[in-house]
CSV table of C-alpha atoms in Angstrom, one decimal:
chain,number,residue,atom,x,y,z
A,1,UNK,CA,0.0,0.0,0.0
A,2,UNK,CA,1.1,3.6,-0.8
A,3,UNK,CA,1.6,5.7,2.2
A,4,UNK,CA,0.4,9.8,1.6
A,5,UNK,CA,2.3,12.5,2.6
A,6,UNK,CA,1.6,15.8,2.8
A,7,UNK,CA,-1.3,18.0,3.3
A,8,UNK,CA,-3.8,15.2,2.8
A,9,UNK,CA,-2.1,12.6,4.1
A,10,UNK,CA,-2.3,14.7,7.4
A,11,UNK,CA,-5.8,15.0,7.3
A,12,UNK,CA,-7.0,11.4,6.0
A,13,UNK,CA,-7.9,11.9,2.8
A,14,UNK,CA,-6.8,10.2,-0.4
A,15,UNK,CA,-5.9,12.8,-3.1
A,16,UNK,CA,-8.5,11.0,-5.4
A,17,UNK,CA,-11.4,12.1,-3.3
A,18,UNK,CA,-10.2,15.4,-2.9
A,19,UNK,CA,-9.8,15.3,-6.9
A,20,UNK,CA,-13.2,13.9,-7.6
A,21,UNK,CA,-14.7,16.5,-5.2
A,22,UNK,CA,-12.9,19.3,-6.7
A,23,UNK,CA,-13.8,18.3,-10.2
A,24,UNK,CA,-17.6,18.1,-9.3
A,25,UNK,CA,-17.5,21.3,-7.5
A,26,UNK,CA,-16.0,22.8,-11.2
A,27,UNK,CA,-18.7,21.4,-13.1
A,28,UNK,CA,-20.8,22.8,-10.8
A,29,UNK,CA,-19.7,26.3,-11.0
A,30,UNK,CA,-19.5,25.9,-15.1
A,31,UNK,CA,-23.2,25.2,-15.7
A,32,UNK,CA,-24.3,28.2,-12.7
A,33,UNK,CA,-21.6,30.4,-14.9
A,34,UNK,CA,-23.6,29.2,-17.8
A,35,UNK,CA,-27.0,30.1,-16.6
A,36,UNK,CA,-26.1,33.3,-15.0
A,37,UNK,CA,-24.3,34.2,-18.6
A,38,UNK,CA,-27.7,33.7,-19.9
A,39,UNK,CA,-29.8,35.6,-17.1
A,40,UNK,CA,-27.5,38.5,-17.4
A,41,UNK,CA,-27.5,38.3,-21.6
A,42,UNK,CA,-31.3,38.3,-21.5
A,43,UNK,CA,-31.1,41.3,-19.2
A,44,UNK,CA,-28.8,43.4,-21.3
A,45,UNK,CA,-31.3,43.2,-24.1
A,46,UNK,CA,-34.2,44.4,-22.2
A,47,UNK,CA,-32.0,46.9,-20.4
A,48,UNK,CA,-31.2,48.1,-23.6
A,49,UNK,CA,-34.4,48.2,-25.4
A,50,UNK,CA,-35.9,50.2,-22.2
A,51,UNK,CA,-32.9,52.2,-22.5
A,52,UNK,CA,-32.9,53.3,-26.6
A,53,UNK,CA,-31.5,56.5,-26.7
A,54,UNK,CA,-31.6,57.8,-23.3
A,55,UNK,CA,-29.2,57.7,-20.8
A,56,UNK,CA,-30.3,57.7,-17.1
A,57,UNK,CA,-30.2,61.3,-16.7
A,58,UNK,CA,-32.9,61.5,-19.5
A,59,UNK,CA,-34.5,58.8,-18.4
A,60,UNK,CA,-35.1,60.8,-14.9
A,61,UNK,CA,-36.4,63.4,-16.7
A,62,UNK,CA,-39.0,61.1,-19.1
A,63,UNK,CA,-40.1,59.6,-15.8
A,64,UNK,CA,-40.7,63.1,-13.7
A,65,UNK,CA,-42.4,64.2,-17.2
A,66,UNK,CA,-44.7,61.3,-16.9
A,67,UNK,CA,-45.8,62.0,-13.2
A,68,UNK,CA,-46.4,65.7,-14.4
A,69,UNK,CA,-48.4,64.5,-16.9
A,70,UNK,CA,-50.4,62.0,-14.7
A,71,UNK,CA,-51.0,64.9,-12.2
A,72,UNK,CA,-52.3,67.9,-14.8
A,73,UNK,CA,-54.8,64.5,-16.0
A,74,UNK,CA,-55.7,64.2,-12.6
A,75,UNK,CA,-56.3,68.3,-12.1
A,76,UNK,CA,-58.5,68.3,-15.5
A,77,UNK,CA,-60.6,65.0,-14.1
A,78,UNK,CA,-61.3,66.9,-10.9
A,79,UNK,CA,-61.7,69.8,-13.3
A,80,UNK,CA,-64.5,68.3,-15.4
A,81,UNK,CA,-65.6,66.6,-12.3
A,82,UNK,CA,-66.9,69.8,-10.8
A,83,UNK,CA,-68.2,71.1,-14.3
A,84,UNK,CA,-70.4,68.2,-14.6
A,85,UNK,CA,-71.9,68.7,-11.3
A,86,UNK,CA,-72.5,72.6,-11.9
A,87,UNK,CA,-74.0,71.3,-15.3
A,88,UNK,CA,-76.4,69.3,-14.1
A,89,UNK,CA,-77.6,71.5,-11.2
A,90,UNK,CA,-78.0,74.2,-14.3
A,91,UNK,CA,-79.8,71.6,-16.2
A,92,UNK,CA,-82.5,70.7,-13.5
A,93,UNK,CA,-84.4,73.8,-13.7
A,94,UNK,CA,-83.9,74.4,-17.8
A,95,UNK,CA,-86.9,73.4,-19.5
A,96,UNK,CA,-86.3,69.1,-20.4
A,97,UNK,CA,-89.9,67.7,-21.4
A,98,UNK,CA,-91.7,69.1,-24.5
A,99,UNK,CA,-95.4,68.2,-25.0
A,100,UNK,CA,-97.2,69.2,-28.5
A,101,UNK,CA,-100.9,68.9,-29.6
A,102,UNK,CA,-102.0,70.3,-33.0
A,103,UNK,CA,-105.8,70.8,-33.3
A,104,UNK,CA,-108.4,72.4,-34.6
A,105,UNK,CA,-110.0,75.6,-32.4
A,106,UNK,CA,-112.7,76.2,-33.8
A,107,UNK,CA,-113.8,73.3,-36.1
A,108,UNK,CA,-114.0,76.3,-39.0
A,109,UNK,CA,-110.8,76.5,-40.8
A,110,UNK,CA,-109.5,73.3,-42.1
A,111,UNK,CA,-106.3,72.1,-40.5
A,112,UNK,CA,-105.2,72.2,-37.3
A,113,UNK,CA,-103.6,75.6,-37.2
A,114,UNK,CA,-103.6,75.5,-33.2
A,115,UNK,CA,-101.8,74.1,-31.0
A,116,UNK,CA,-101.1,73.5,-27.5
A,117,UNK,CA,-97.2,73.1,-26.6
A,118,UNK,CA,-95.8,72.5,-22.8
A,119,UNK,CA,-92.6,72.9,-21.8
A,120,UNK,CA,-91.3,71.3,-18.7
A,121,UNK,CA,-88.3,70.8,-16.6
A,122,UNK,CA,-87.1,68.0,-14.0
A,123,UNK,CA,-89.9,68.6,-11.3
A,124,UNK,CA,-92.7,68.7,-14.2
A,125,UNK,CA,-92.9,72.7,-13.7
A,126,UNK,CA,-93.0,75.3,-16.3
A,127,UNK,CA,-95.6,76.3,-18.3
A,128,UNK,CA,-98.5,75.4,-21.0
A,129,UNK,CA,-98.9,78.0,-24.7
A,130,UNK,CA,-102.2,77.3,-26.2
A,131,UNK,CA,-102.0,79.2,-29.3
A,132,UNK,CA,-105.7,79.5,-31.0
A,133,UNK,CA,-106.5,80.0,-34.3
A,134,UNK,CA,-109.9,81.4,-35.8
A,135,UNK,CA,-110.7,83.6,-39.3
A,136,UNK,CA,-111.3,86.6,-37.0
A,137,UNK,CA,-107.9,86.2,-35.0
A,138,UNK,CA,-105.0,84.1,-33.1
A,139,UNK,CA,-105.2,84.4,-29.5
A,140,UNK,CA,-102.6,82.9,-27.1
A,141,UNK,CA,-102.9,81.6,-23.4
A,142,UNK,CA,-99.9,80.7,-21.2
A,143,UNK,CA,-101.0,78.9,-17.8
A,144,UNK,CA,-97.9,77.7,-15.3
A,145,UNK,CA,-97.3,74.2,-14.1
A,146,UNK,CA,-96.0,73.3,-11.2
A,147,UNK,CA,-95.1,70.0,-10.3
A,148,UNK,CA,-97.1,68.6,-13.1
A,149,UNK,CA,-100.3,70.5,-11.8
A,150,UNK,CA,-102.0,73.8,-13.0
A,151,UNK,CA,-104.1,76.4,-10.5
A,152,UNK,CA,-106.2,77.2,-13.9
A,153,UNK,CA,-108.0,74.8,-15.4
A,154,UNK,CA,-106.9,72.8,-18.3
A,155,UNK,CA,-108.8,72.4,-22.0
A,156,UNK,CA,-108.8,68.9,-23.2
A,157,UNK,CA,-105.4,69.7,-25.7
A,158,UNK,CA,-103.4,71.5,-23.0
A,159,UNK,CA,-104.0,68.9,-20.5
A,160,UNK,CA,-103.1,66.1,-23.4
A,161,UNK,CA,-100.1,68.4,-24.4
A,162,UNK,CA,-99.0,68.3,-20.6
A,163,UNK,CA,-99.3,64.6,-20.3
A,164,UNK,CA,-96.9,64.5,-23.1
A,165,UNK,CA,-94.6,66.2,-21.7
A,166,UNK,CA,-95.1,64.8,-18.4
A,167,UNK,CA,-94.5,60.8,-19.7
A,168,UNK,CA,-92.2,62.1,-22.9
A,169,UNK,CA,-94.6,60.2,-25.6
A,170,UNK,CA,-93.6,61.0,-29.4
């Protein structure tokens, strides 16, 4: 039998192990050296492509561009936000409902040359114009609404003109 000296004789290991270990652990290290190659190739392409033609002190300044951006959209939604909401408080009491009835007055002049039109906003109030044609003369009656209700009392068109209005038929 072969006696070992040296370093791993002292310690009780035959060179062979220590070999065989050594070349394992080299492997080892090759294929992780392989695979972090790889990693850091596939990161230097997207690095690059995020990168095109700016350098980082650009790149700062895209970004702080972008959150300026972001912040004027977020000013104009609050913006339009409020402008709605004045719109539609505007829009309650402008007249919204539109009622029509063409007829004939006085069942003398062929036609219906009146007519009784209503004009309403959100809360059904605004007012009825009966407009009445004859051979002697037009004569024209506005009544109020309010709240889909009249203090005078209504002829047959006007109250069909305000039903109109009131349930939007065509």
């Amino acid at each position: 039998m072969v006696e070992v000296t040296g370093v791993f004789g002292n310690l009780g290991i035959d060179p062979f192990y220590a070999f065989l270990i050594l070349l394992i652990l080299q492997v080892a290290l090759l294929v992780v050296l392989v695979l972090v190659y790889d990693k850091y190739k596939h990161l230097e392409k997207v690095f690059n492509t995020f990168m095109k033609g700016k350098n980082g002190k650009s790149l700062e300044e895209s970004i702080f561009e972008r959150f300026d951006k972001i912040d004027e959209v977020v000013d104009q939604v609050e913006e339009n936000r409020e402008e709605i909401a004045e719109l539609y408080n505007k829009m309650r009491t402008h007249y919204q409902k539109v009622g029509i009835v063409k007829y004939d007055a006085f069942h003398e002049m062929g036609g219906e040359l009146s007519f009784a039109i209503t004009m309403l906003d959100e809360n059904n109030t605004g007012w009825i114009l009966n407009i009445m044609h004859s051979r002697q003369g037009c004569y024209a009656y506005v009544k109020d609404i309010v709240k889909g209700e009249s203090t005078i009392q209504l002829a047959e068109e006007e109250r069909e003109s305000l039903e109109k209005a009131i349930f939007q038929e065509k």
